[in-house]
């Protein structure tokens, strides 16, 4: 028989390919299977997402039965009239595809567009970019072309 309770937990990690991960509730790790995400209408969650969940216990331990709501941390934006920090340049999002995990940013005085990987965005609390969105970024080039290494979003009220 399954015993059920409702709690708030924080995602520790989730592997979209494998279809499972873990969240913490207090000092306990709770198993999260993709079926709970699918029932809620999600395909993935990210570390630090807060989930309101119902927990069930079975012979293997505690598992997420249902996701009731999600709180996702958003990146702080800075005023659009801000000046770039040392090493930063201003850019505009040319294209971004979250499903493929990458996009490109147009930058003044650059020969090529700057590649942006979803992993870099997540490192800065950003989960998606919209075409035309303005931002500051630091660019590196390891021989494969310019790539964003740091990103700060500018507010949308220009």
PDB file of C-alpha atoms in Angstrom:
ATOM      1  CA  UNK A   1       0.000   0.000   0.000  1.00  0.00           C
ATOM      2  CA  UNK A   2       1.187   3.548  -0.731  1.00  0.00           C
ATOM      3  CA  UNK A   3       1.328   6.249   1.930  1.00  0.00           C
ATOM      4  CA  UNK A   4       1.004   9.777   0.439  1.00  0.00           C
ATOM      5  CA  UNK A   5       2.041  13.247   1.698  1.00  0.00           C
ATOM      6  CA  UNK A   6       2.407  16.714   0.090  1.00  0.00           C
ATOM      7  CA  UNK A   7       5.750  18.586   0.375  1.00  0.00           C
ATOM      8  CA  UNK A   8       7.971  21.182  -1.287  1.00  0.00           C
ATOM      9  CA  UNK A   9      11.248  19.858  -2.684  1.00  0.00           C
ATOM     10  CA  UNK A  10      14.247  21.150  -4.620  1.00  0.00           C
ATOM     11  CA  UNK A  11      15.543  19.412  -7.733  1.00  0.00           C
ATOM     12  CA  UNK A  12      19.076  18.105  -7.165  1.00  0.00           C
ATOM     13  CA  UNK A  13      19.496  16.708 -10.667  1.00  0.00           C
ATOM     14  CA  UNK A  14      17.419  15.303 -13.495  1.00  0.00           C
ATOM     15  CA  UNK A  15      18.675  13.417 -16.563  1.00  0.00           C
ATOM     16  CA  UNK A  16      16.261  13.958 -19.440  1.00  0.00           C
ATOM     17  CA  UNK A  17      17.719  11.082 -21.504  1.00  0.00           C
ATOM     18  CA  UNK A  18      17.481   8.541 -18.686  1.00  0.00           C
ATOM     19  CA  UNK A  19      14.132   9.904 -17.539  1.00  0.00           C
ATOM     20  CA  UNK A  20      14.779  10.208 -13.845  1.00  0.00           C
ATOM     21  CA  UNK A  21      16.469  12.254 -11.146  1.00  0.00           C
ATOM     22  CA  UNK A  22      16.206  13.228  -7.496  1.00  0.00           C
ATOM     23  CA  UNK A  23      14.816  16.059  -5.427  1.00  0.00           C
ATOM     24  CA  UNK A  24      15.459  16.848  -1.785  1.00  0.00           C
ATOM     25  CA  UNK A  25      12.812  17.412   0.838  1.00  0.00           C
ATOM     26  CA  UNK A  26      14.552  18.347   4.058  1.00  0.00           C
ATOM     27  CA  UNK A  27      17.442  15.897   4.377  1.00  0.00           C
ATOM     28  CA  UNK A  28      15.810  13.156   2.267  1.00  0.00           C
ATOM     29  CA  UNK A  29      16.319  12.441  -1.427  1.00  0.00           C
ATOM     30  CA  UNK A  30      13.147  11.531  -3.297  1.00  0.00           C
ATOM     31  CA  UNK A  31      13.136   9.672  -6.643  1.00  0.00           C
ATOM     32  CA  UNK A  32      11.627  11.615  -9.577  1.00  0.00           C
ATOM     33  CA  UNK A  33      10.529   9.653 -12.660  1.00  0.00           C
ATOM     34  CA  UNK A  34       9.664  11.189 -16.039  1.00  0.00           C
ATOM     35  CA  UNK A  35       6.090   9.917 -15.732  1.00  0.00           C
ATOM     36  CA  UNK A  36       5.436  12.492 -12.965  1.00  0.00           C
ATOM     37  CA  UNK A  37       6.798  15.249 -15.231  1.00  0.00           C
ATOM     38  CA  UNK A  38       4.710  14.103 -18.182  1.00  0.00           C
ATOM     39  CA  UNK A  39       1.511  14.055 -16.115  1.00  0.00           C
ATOM     40  CA  UNK A  40       2.230  17.693 -15.175  1.00  0.00           C
ATOM     41  CA  UNK A  41       3.067  18.621 -18.804  1.00  0.00           C
ATOM     42  CA  UNK A  42       6.843  19.021 -18.440  1.00  0.00           C
ATOM     43  CA  UNK A  43       9.664  17.303 -20.287  1.00  0.00           C
ATOM     44  CA  UNK A  44      12.448  18.349 -17.936  1.00  0.00           C
ATOM     45  CA  UNK A  45      13.274  20.175 -14.703  1.00  0.00           C
ATOM     46  CA  UNK A  46      16.456  21.950 -13.656  1.00  0.00           C
ATOM     47  CA  UNK A  47      18.598  21.932 -10.533  1.00  0.00           C
ATOM     48  CA  UNK A  48      17.213  24.477  -8.020  1.00  0.00           C
ATOM     49  CA  UNK A  49      13.635  24.267  -9.378  1.00  0.00           C
ATOM     50  CA  UNK A  50      11.219  24.068  -6.449  1.00  0.00           C
ATOM     51  CA  UNK A  51       8.455  21.505  -6.876  1.00  0.00           C
ATOM     52  CA  UNK A  52       5.253  21.218  -4.860  1.00  0.00           C
ATOM     53  CA  UNK A  53       4.721  17.473  -4.938  1.00  0.00           C
ATOM     54  CA  UNK A  54       2.814  14.583  -3.520  1.00  0.00           C
ATOM     55  CA  UNK A  55       5.128  11.857  -2.290  1.00  0.00           C
ATOM     56  CA  UNK A  56       4.293   8.193  -2.170  1.00  0.00           C
ATOM     57  CA  UNK A  57       6.196   5.403  -0.460  1.00  0.00           C
ATOM     58  CA  UNK A  58       6.640   2.003  -1.983  1.00  0.00           C
ATOM     59  CA  UNK A  59       8.904  -0.992  -1.334  1.00  0.00           C
ATOM     60  CA  UNK A  60      11.919   0.902  -2.756  1.00  0.00           C
ATOM     61  CA  UNK A  61      11.419   4.109  -0.762  1.00  0.00           C
ATOM     62  CA  UNK A  62       9.896   7.515  -1.407  1.00  0.00           C
ATOM     63  CA  UNK A  63       8.933   8.619  -4.928  1.00  0.00           C
ATOM     64  CA  UNK A  64       7.301  11.689  -6.460  1.00  0.00           C
ATOM     65  CA  UNK A  65       3.720  10.669  -7.214  1.00  0.00           C
ATOM     66  CA  UNK A  66       2.436  13.966  -8.643  1.00  0.00           C
ATOM     67  CA  UNK A  67       3.832  17.447  -9.322  1.00  0.00           C
ATOM     68  CA  UNK A  68       1.325  20.047  -8.146  1.00  0.00           C
ATOM     69  CA  UNK A  69       3.249  23.219  -9.103  1.00  0.00           C
ATOM     70  CA  UNK A  70       6.729  24.454  -9.963  1.00  0.00           C
ATOM     71  CA  UNK A  71       8.723  27.554  -9.006  1.00  0.00           C
ATOM     72  CA  UNK A  72      11.612  28.268 -11.337  1.00  0.00           C
ATOM     73  CA  UNK A  73      14.297  30.804 -10.420  1.00  0.00           C
ATOM     74  CA  UNK A  74      14.575  33.494 -13.049  1.00  0.00           C
ATOM     75  CA  UNK A  75      17.689  35.358 -14.011  1.00  0.00           C
ATOM     76  CA  UNK A  76      17.877  38.881 -12.689  1.00  0.00           C
ATOM     77  CA  UNK A  77      17.778  41.450 -15.458  1.00  0.00           C
ATOM     78  CA  UNK A  78      19.681  44.685 -15.414  1.00  0.00           C
ATOM     79  CA  UNK A  79      18.407  48.034 -16.720  1.00  0.00           C
ATOM     80  CA  UNK A  80      18.684  48.355 -20.491  1.00  0.00           C
ATOM     81  CA  UNK A  81      20.702  51.577 -20.152  1.00  0.00           C
ATOM     82  CA  UNK A  82      23.434  49.807 -18.145  1.00  0.00           C
ATOM     83  CA  UNK A  83      27.009  49.864 -19.331  1.00  0.00           C
ATOM     84  CA  UNK A  84      28.851  46.590 -20.002  1.00  0.00           C
ATOM     85  CA  UNK A  85      31.335  45.356 -17.422  1.00  0.00           C
ATOM     86  CA  UNK A  86      34.980  44.848 -18.359  1.00  0.00           C
ATOM     87  CA  UNK A  87      35.225  42.200 -21.071  1.00  0.00           C
ATOM     88  CA  UNK A  88      31.504  42.253 -21.889  1.00  0.00           C
ATOM     89  CA  UNK A  89      29.909  43.200 -25.189  1.00  0.00           C
ATOM     90  CA  UNK A  90      26.324  44.058 -26.065  1.00  0.00           C
ATOM     91  CA  UNK A  91      24.393  41.682 -28.313  1.00  0.00           C
ATOM     92  CA  UNK A  92      20.952  40.797 -29.683  1.00  0.00           C
ATOM     93  CA  UNK A  93      19.610  37.269 -29.883  1.00  0.00           C
ATOM     94  CA  UNK A  94      19.423  36.264 -33.548  1.00  0.00           C
ATOM     95  CA  UNK A  95      18.118  32.719 -33.028  1.00  0.00           C
ATOM     96  CA  UNK A  96      17.618  30.318 -30.127  1.00  0.00           C
ATOM     97  CA  UNK A  97      16.193  26.792 -30.133  1.00  0.00           C
ATOM     98  CA  UNK A  98      15.767  25.351 -26.621  1.00  0.00           C
ATOM     99  CA  UNK A  99      14.949  21.884 -27.981  1.00  0.00           C
ATOM    100  CA  UNK A 100      18.285  21.759 -29.798  1.00  0.00           C
ATOM    101  CA  UNK A 101      20.045  23.492 -26.900  1.00  0.00           C
ATOM    102  CA  UNK A 102      21.750  26.341 -28.733  1.00  0.00           C
ATOM    103  CA  UNK A 103      21.396  29.629 -30.559  1.00  0.00           C
ATOM    104  CA  UNK A 104      23.301  32.627 -31.909  1.00  0.00           C
ATOM    105  CA  UNK A 105      23.718  36.245 -30.855  1.00  0.00           C
ATOM    106  CA  UNK A 106      24.533  39.136 -33.175  1.00  0.00           C
ATOM    107  CA  UNK A 107      27.271  41.374 -31.817  1.00  0.00           C
ATOM    108  CA  UNK A 108      28.497  44.706 -33.186  1.00  0.00           C
ATOM    109  CA  UNK A 109      32.024  44.705 -34.636  1.00  0.00           C
ATOM    110  CA  UNK A 110      32.214  40.879 -34.750  1.00  0.00           C
ATOM    111  CA  UNK A 111      32.804  39.016 -38.004  1.00  0.00           C
ATOM    112  CA  UNK A 112      30.691  36.024 -36.963  1.00  0.00           C
ATOM    113  CA  UNK A 113      27.637  35.528 -34.773  1.00  0.00           C
ATOM    114  CA  UNK A 114      28.358  34.283 -31.246  1.00  0.00           C
ATOM    115  CA  UNK A 115      27.289  30.720 -30.401  1.00  0.00           C
ATOM    116  CA  UNK A 116      25.254  30.309 -27.183  1.00  0.00           C
ATOM    117  CA  UNK A 117      24.792  26.889 -25.578  1.00  0.00           C
ATOM    118  CA  UNK A 118      21.855  26.090 -23.279  1.00  0.00           C
ATOM    119  CA  UNK A 119      24.304  24.854 -20.623  1.00  0.00           C
ATOM    120  CA  UNK A 120      25.871  28.328 -20.449  1.00  0.00           C
ATOM    121  CA  UNK A 121      22.427  29.882 -20.047  1.00  0.00           C
ATOM    122  CA  UNK A 122      21.531  27.502 -17.224  1.00  0.00           C
ATOM    123  CA  UNK A 123      24.783  28.382 -15.438  1.00  0.00           C
ATOM    124  CA  UNK A 124      23.449  31.950 -15.235  1.00  0.00           C
ATOM    125  CA  UNK A 125      19.854  31.070 -14.288  1.00  0.00           C
ATOM    126  CA  UNK A 126      18.494  31.587 -17.800  1.00  0.00           C
ATOM    127  CA  UNK A 127      16.286  28.954 -19.414  1.00  0.00           C
ATOM    128  CA  UNK A 128      15.369  30.474 -22.745  1.00  0.00           C
ATOM    129  CA  UNK A 129      16.216  33.364 -25.058  1.00  0.00           C
ATOM    130  CA  UNK A 130      13.829  35.161 -27.402  1.00  0.00           C
ATOM    131  CA  UNK A 131      14.687  36.508 -30.832  1.00  0.00           C
ATOM    132  CA  UNK A 132      15.700  40.163 -30.560  1.00  0.00           C
ATOM    133  CA  UNK A 133      16.347  39.979 -26.798  1.00  0.00           C
ATOM    134  CA  UNK A 134      19.188  42.262 -25.677  1.00  0.00           C
ATOM    135  CA  UNK A 135      22.009  41.078 -23.436  1.00  0.00           C
ATOM    136  CA  UNK A 136      25.600  41.495 -22.360  1.00  0.00           C
ATOM    137  CA  UNK A 137      27.975  38.614 -22.889  1.00  0.00           C
ATOM    138  CA  UNK A 138      31.582  37.617 -22.560  1.00  0.00           C
ATOM    139  CA  UNK A 139      32.964  35.779 -25.560  1.00  0.00           C
ATOM    140  CA  UNK A 140      35.698  33.166 -25.836  1.00  0.00           C
ATOM    141  CA  UNK A 141      37.099  31.431 -28.906  1.00  0.00           C
ATOM    142  CA  UNK A 142      38.777  28.052 -28.590  1.00  0.00           C
ATOM    143  CA  UNK A 143      39.326  27.759 -32.337  1.00  0.00           C
ATOM    144  CA  UNK A 144      35.774  26.708 -33.223  1.00  0.00           C
ATOM    145  CA  UNK A 145      34.421  30.257 -33.431  1.00  0.00           C
ATOM    146  CA  UNK A 146      33.151  32.802 -30.912  1.00  0.00           C
ATOM    147  CA  UNK A 147      31.123  31.340 -28.045  1.00  0.00           C
ATOM    148  CA  UNK A 148      29.369  32.988 -25.087  1.00  0.00           C
ATOM    149  CA  UNK A 149      30.999  32.151 -21.749  1.00  0.00           C
ATOM    150  CA  UNK A 150      28.936  34.516 -19.569  1.00  0.00           C
ATOM    151  CA  UNK A 151      25.531  36.160 -20.081  1.00  0.00           C
ATOM    152  CA  UNK A 152      23.531  38.923 -18.405  1.00  0.00           C
ATOM    153  CA  UNK A 153      20.064  39.811 -19.657  1.00  0.00           C
ATOM    154  CA  UNK A 154      18.960  43.382 -20.166  1.00  0.00           C
ATOM    155  CA  UNK A 155      15.443  44.345 -19.096  1.00  0.00           C
ATOM    156  CA  UNK A 156      12.752  44.277 -21.771  1.00  0.00           C
ATOM    157  CA  UNK A 157      11.634  47.875 -21.218  1.00  0.00           C
ATOM    158  CA  UNK A 158      13.840  49.756 -23.662  1.00  0.00           C
TER     159      UNK A 158
END
